[in-house]
Amino acid sequence: MRAQPKASHFIAGAWAEDTGGALIESVYPATGEVIAQLHEATPQILAQALETAATAQADWAACAPVERGRILQRAAALLRARNRALSELETLDTGKPMQETLVADAASGADALEYFAGFAATVTGQTIPLGRDMAYTLREPLGVCAGIGAWNYPIQIACWKAAPALAFGNAMVFKPSEMTPLSALALAEIFAEAGLPAGLFNVIQGRGGVGAALASDPRVAKLSLTGSVPTGRKVAAAAGAALKPVTMELGGKSPLIIFDDADLDNAVGAAMLANFYSSGQICSNGTRVFVHRAVKDSFLQRLDARASKIIAGDPLDEATQLGPLISEAHLARVLAYVDGAKAEGARLVCGGARLERPGAFMAPTAFADVTDTMTLAREEVFGPVMAVFDFDGEDEVIARANATEFGLAAGVFTRDIARAHRVIGRLQAGTCWINAYNLTPVEMPFGGVKASGFGRENGHAALEHYTRVKSVYLGLGDVDAPY
Ligand code: NDP
């Protein structure tokens, strides 16, 4: 098997195995080839990971922040130096083309490590004058944090969670999706090589049950999930029962609004990126594209012309722009949405079928004349399926854009700067773009509102989610006791 890791788990700075755990097979979605076989974490593996993390975390919290940062910098440099090998691994595990993984996965993970490496030593508390007395605050780590990842950006998700957690003095136990178990293990090896003390970043494998065990375990101080809304509800409920903080990065059905004064070629390009990059398997995708009626026909013509030129094929070939979906089962789900959209009266503009080649490939697909009540307008498809809606007025499109349970992201294309800010100000979304889409630099907080989750990853905002504030009152005079 061409991507077989040395063992299933990485705990306390070393490979760990327990063949008593159920089998997990990693499949290369472009061919169906099994590339690795691993085992789910047993309760013993889970306990080992959590206990070693707790022990390591105590010393790590006492380590100078600048030293923590130095280690994260070294890990980032190793990620960059091995970007090609890591990208190939990610391509095999996810099916995403190398053209994407070379720039968007380990590289984005390295950005996060560099950002939080620099951030670590800048964290300070406050001094609070109180007249005779004073108070101060300390920013403390939370303890052992658990990260649970989705399968679309496995190493990026692992880094986006591990970088702030570790920078601020926590330990992490990370569970990747069972669909993509490999790159988090490579990251754990890199951390060890960079000098991260053993036990601070542990990877355990498993399906939802292992994630659920992490969510309810009292040894976990905080949980960060990237996944779907149904999983988010379960994890938040388990964490709520234990009164532990959670960060929820969940799904979306985000609006991308294109006004009639927009630069149409840019808008088409953004809409394509917002629906076809990673074969549409991106949480923040702008899958509801509202196009002003005056430019709709022109938009659809340009879209069709450009979509037909997208190069699908071998993901390991750097010329390939479109890889397969994550699995045959997921492709079947996405194609069912396509059939449903046709049955509900949406007009197919391009694509709409699987590609005639081995692997879970699907043509970039767009529907026009989609109405707000259709299933395609309401449910997250998580595939390369764009839904185009017509609109006439600003108030109308804002109301329709907000008429969803989700609130992850939103985008506006217009040359009218006042309108751009006015519209963004009224959209119910956590992450927004003006004349751009889906750019997620580490400097910018990322996350959703409504059913798309809460908490933020990246940026200064991450500090709030991986530290807690301790207030210290300092009595500087005599105690004024009435008895
Ligand atoms: P899932 O919700 O199916 O799974 C997410 C993770 O949770 C996986 O590791 C999964 O394990 C685990 N899990 C499943 N059930 C439970 C449970 N009861 N308790 C704890 N953990 C559990 O999502 P997908 O992996 O299918 O990813 C796609 C979804 O992720 C989409 O909805 C997408 O929008 C969202 N997403 C959100 C992002 C964001 O930042 N907002 C970014 C990327 C994706 P296993 O896979 O083994 O079942």
PDB file of N, CA, C and O in Angstrom, residues 285-318:
ATOM      1  N   ASN A 285     -18.142  27.665   0.668  1.00  0.00           N
ATOM      2  CA  ASN A 285     -18.481  27.915  -0.732  1.00  0.00           C
ATOM      3  C   ASN A 285     -19.721  28.797  -0.910  1.00  0.00           C
ATOM      4  O   ASN A 285     -20.691  28.680  -0.160  1.00  0.00           O
ATOM      5  N   GLY A 286     -19.649  29.629  -1.928  1.00  0.00           N
ATOM      6  CA  GLY A 286     -20.795  30.488  -2.268  1.00  0.00           C
ATOM      7  C   GLY A 286     -21.701  29.718  -3.208  1.00  0.00           C
ATOM      8  O   GLY A 286     -21.680  29.913  -4.427  1.00  0.00           O
ATOM      9  N   THR A 287     -22.510  28.846  -2.632  1.00  0.00           N
ATOM     10  CA  THR A 287     -23.282  27.910  -3.457  1.00  0.00           C
ATOM     11  C   THR A 287     -24.622  28.487  -3.894  1.00  0.00           C
ATOM     12  O   THR A 287     -25.315  27.901  -4.706  1.00  0.00           O
ATOM     13  N   ARG A 288     -25.000  29.621  -3.307  1.00  0.00           N
ATOM     14  CA  ARG A 288     -26.197  30.323  -3.798  1.00  0.00           C
ATOM     15  C   ARG A 288     -25.712  31.591  -4.483  1.00  0.00           C
ATOM     16  O   ARG A 288     -25.377  32.573  -3.808  1.00  0.00           O
ATOM     17  N   VAL A 289     -25.626  31.549  -5.789  1.00  0.00           N
ATOM     18  CA  VAL A 289     -25.101  32.698  -6.532  1.00  0.00           C
ATOM     19  C   VAL A 289     -26.287  33.535  -7.014  1.00  0.00           C
ATOM     20  O   VAL A 289     -27.039  33.116  -7.901  1.00  0.00           O
ATOM     21  N   PHE A 290     -26.469  34.693  -6.401  1.00  0.00           N
ATOM     22  CA  PHE A 290     -27.554  35.602  -6.788  1.00  0.00           C
ATOM     23  C   PHE A 290     -27.000  36.569  -7.830  1.00  0.00           C
ATOM     24  O   PHE A 290     -26.098  37.351  -7.542  1.00  0.00           O
ATOM     25  N   VAL A 291     -27.541  36.505  -9.029  1.00  0.00           N
ATOM     26  CA  VAL A 291     -27.041  37.354 -10.118  1.00  0.00           C
ATOM     27  C   VAL A 291     -28.146  38.318 -10.531  1.00  0.00           C
ATOM     28  O   VAL A 291     -29.291  37.895 -10.797  1.00  0.00           O
ATOM     29  N   HIS A 292     -27.799  39.604 -10.586  1.00  0.00           N
ATOM     30  CA  HIS A 292     -28.798  40.609 -10.975  1.00  0.00           C
ATOM     31  C   HIS A 292     -29.361  40.257 -12.354  1.00  0.00           C
ATOM     32  O   HIS A 292     -28.616  39.900 -13.278  1.00  0.00           O
ATOM     33  N   ARG A 293     -30.673  40.379 -12.470  1.00  0.00           N
ATOM     34  CA  ARG A 293     -31.354  39.930 -13.690  1.00  0.00           C
ATOM     35  C   ARG A 293     -30.748  40.580 -14.946  1.00  0.00           C
ATOM     36  O   ARG A 293     -30.658  39.942 -15.993  1.00  0.00           O
ATOM     37  N   ALA A 294     -30.273  41.813 -14.828  1.00  0.00           N
ATOM     38  CA  ALA A 294     -29.761  42.517 -16.016  1.00  0.00           C
ATOM     39  C   ALA A 294     -28.490  41.866 -16.571  1.00  0.00           C
ATOM     40  O   ALA A 294     -28.175  42.048 -17.752  1.00  0.00           O
ATOM     41  N   VAL A 295     -27.757  41.152 -15.743  1.00  0.00           N
ATOM     42  CA  VAL A 295     -26.495  40.564 -16.243  1.00  0.00           C
ATOM     43  C   VAL A 295     -26.522  39.034 -16.209  1.00  0.00           C
ATOM     44  O   VAL A 295     -25.514  38.382 -16.475  1.00  0.00           O
ATOM     45  N   LYS A 296     -27.665  38.479 -15.894  1.00  0.00           N
ATOM     46  CA  LYS A 296     -27.741  37.029 -15.702  1.00  0.00           C
ATOM     47  C   LYS A 296     -27.344  36.253 -16.966  1.00  0.00           C
ATOM     48  O   LYS A 296     -26.534  35.324 -16.908  1.00  0.00           O
ATOM     49  N   ASP A 297     -27.888  36.637 -18.108  1.00  0.00           N
ATOM     50  CA  ASP A 297     -27.598  35.861 -19.323  1.00  0.00           C
ATOM     51  C   ASP A 297     -26.120  35.911 -19.661  1.00  0.00           C
ATOM     52  O   ASP A 297     -25.507  34.892 -20.000  1.00  0.00           O
ATOM     53  N   SER A 298     -25.561  37.103 -19.531  1.00  0.00           N
ATOM     54  CA  SER A 298     -24.135  37.251 -19.822  1.00  0.00           C
ATOM     55  C   SER A 298     -23.299  36.432 -18.824  1.00  0.00           C
ATOM     56  O   SER A 298     -22.326  35.763 -19.204  1.00  0.00           O
ATOM     57  N   PHE A 299     -23.714  36.461 -17.563  1.00  0.00           N
ATOM     58  CA  PHE A 299     -23.017  35.679 -16.531  1.00  0.00           C
ATOM     59  C   PHE A 299     -23.033  34.195 -16.894  1.00  0.00           C
ATOM     60  O   PHE A 299     -22.004  33.509 -16.880  1.00  0.00           O
ATOM     61  N   LEU A 300     -24.211  33.688 -17.271  1.00  0.00           N
ATOM     62  CA  LEU A 300     -24.340  32.251 -17.546  1.00  0.00           C
ATOM     63  C   LEU A 300     -23.554  31.840 -18.791  1.00  0.00           C
ATOM     64  O   LEU A 300     -22.944  30.768 -18.819  1.00  0.00           O
ATOM     65  N   GLN A 301     -23.539  32.724 -19.801  1.00  0.00           N
ATOM     66  CA  GLN A 301     -22.764  32.395 -21.015  1.00  0.00           C
ATOM     67  C   GLN A 301     -21.274  32.278 -20.681  1.00  0.00           C
ATOM     68  O   GLN A 301     -20.597  31.339 -21.084  1.00  0.00           O
ATOM     69  N   ARG A 302     -20.776  33.267 -19.932  1.00  0.00           N
ATOM     70  CA  ARG A 302     -19.344  33.238 -19.590  1.00  0.00           C
ATOM     71  C   ARG A 302     -19.023  32.041 -18.701  1.00  0.00           C
ATOM     72  O   ARG A 302     -17.971  31.419 -18.816  1.00  0.00           O
ATOM     73  N   LEU A 303     -19.947  31.749 -17.795  1.00  0.00           N
ATOM     74  CA  LEU A 303     -19.742  30.609 -16.894  1.00  0.00           C
ATOM     75  C   LEU A 303     -19.654  29.308 -17.691  1.00  0.00           C
ATOM     76  O   LEU A 303     -18.728  28.501 -17.505  1.00  0.00           O
ATOM     77  N   ASP A 304     -20.591  29.108 -18.584  1.00  0.00           N
ATOM     78  CA  ASP A 304     -20.619  27.882 -19.373  1.00  0.00           C
ATOM     79  C   ASP A 304     -19.332  27.744 -20.189  1.00  0.00           C
ATOM     80  O   ASP A 304     -18.714  26.674 -20.241  1.00  0.00           O
ATOM     81  N   ALA A 305     -18.914  28.859 -20.801  1.00  0.00           N
ATOM     82  CA  ALA A 305     -17.711  28.818 -21.634  1.00  0.00           C
ATOM     83  C   ALA A 305     -16.486  28.439 -20.805  1.00  0.00           C
ATOM     84  O   ALA A 305     -15.655  27.628 -21.234  1.00  0.00           O
ATOM     85  N   ARG A 306     -16.391  28.996 -19.621  1.00  0.00           N
ATOM     86  CA  ARG A 306     -15.200  28.724 -18.809  1.00  0.00           C
ATOM     87  C   ARG A 306     -15.279  27.355 -18.140  1.00  0.00           C
ATOM     88  O   ARG A 306     -14.263  26.658 -17.997  1.00  0.00           O
ATOM     89  N   ALA A 307     -16.471  26.950 -17.716  1.00  0.00           N
ATOM     90  CA  ALA A 307     -16.606  25.665 -17.023  1.00  0.00           C
ATOM     91  C   ALA A 307     -16.268  24.506 -17.963  1.00  0.00           C
ATOM     92  O   ALA A 307     -15.689  23.502 -17.542  1.00  0.00           O
ATOM     93  N   SER A 308     -16.609  24.681 -19.251  1.00  0.00           N
ATOM     94  CA  SER A 308     -16.361  23.574 -20.189  1.00  0.00           C
ATOM     95  C   SER A 308     -14.861  23.367 -20.431  1.00  0.00           C
ATOM     96  O   SER A 308     -14.451  22.344 -20.957  1.00  0.00           O
ATOM     97  N   LYS A 309     -14.048  24.345 -20.033  1.00  0.00           N
ATOM     98  CA  LYS A 309     -12.594  24.221 -20.263  1.00  0.00           C
ATOM     99  C   LYS A 309     -11.850  23.688 -19.039  1.00  0.00           C
ATOM    100  O   LYS A 309     -10.634  23.512 -19.077  1.00  0.00           O
ATOM    101  N   ILE A 310     -12.563  23.456 -17.951  1.00  0.00           N
ATOM    102  CA  ILE A 310     -11.894  22.956 -16.739  1.00  0.00           C
ATOM    103  C   ILE A 310     -11.287  21.579 -17.031  1.00  0.00           C
ATOM    104  O   ILE A 310     -11.952  20.704 -17.598  1.00  0.00           O
ATOM    105  N   ILE A 311     -10.040  21.414 -16.631  1.00  0.00           N
ATOM    106  CA  ILE A 311      -9.337  20.154 -16.939  1.00  0.00           C
ATOM    107  C   ILE A 311      -9.512  19.182 -15.775  1.00  0.00           C
ATOM    108  O   ILE A 311      -8.972  19.386 -14.673  1.00  0.00           O
ATOM    109  N   ALA A 312     -10.280  18.132 -16.033  1.00  0.00           N
ATOM    110  CA  ALA A 312     -10.439  17.074 -15.030  1.00  0.00           C
ATOM    111  C   ALA A 312      -9.483  15.945 -15.386  1.00  0.00           C
ATOM    112  O   ALA A 312      -9.166  15.748 -16.562  1.00  0.00           O
ATOM    113  N   GLY A 313      -9.014  15.228 -14.396  1.00  0.00           N
ATOM    114  CA  GLY A 313      -8.131  14.109 -14.730  1.00  0.00           C
ATOM    115  C   GLY A 313      -7.335  13.629 -13.548  1.00  0.00           C
ATOM    116  O   GLY A 313      -7.754  13.795 -12.392  1.00  0.00           O
ATOM    117  N   ASP A 314      -6.171  13.077 -13.860  1.00  0.00           N
ATOM    118  CA  ASP A 314      -5.300  12.481 -12.845  1.00  0.00           C
ATOM    119  C   ASP A 314      -4.883  13.565 -11.838  1.00  0.00           C
ATOM    120  O   ASP A 314      -4.177  14.503 -12.203  1.00  0.00           O
ATOM    121  N   PRO A 315      -5.288  13.451 -10.590  1.00  0.00           N
ATOM    122  CA  PRO A 315      -4.968  14.499  -9.621  1.00  0.00           C
ATOM    123  C   PRO A 315      -3.467  14.678  -9.391  1.00  0.00           C
ATOM    124  O   PRO A 315      -3.028  15.738  -8.957  1.00  0.00           O
ATOM    125  N   LEU A 316      -2.686  13.638  -9.705  1.00  0.00           N
ATOM    126  CA  LEU A 316      -1.235  13.755  -9.491  1.00  0.00           C
ATOM    127  C   LEU A 316      -0.554  14.525 -10.620  1.00  0.00           C
ATOM    128  O   LEU A 316       0.608  14.915 -10.510  1.00  0.00           O
ATOM    129  N   ASP A 317      -1.289  14.771 -11.699  1.00  0.00           N
ATOM    130  CA  ASP A 317      -0.772  15.575 -12.805  1.00  0.00           C
ATOM    131  C   ASP A 317      -1.045  17.052 -12.475  1.00  0.00           C
ATOM    132  O   ASP A 317      -2.194  17.437 -12.269  1.00  0.00           O
ATOM    133  N   GLU A 318       0.004  17.845 -12.454  1.00  0.00           N
ATOM    134  CA  GLU A 318      -0.174  19.237 -12.003  1.00  0.00           C
ATOM    135  C   GLU A 318      -1.008  20.090 -12.957  1.00  0.00           C
ATOM    136  O   GLU A 318      -1.415  21.198 -12.611  1.00  0.00           O
TER     137      GLU A 318
END
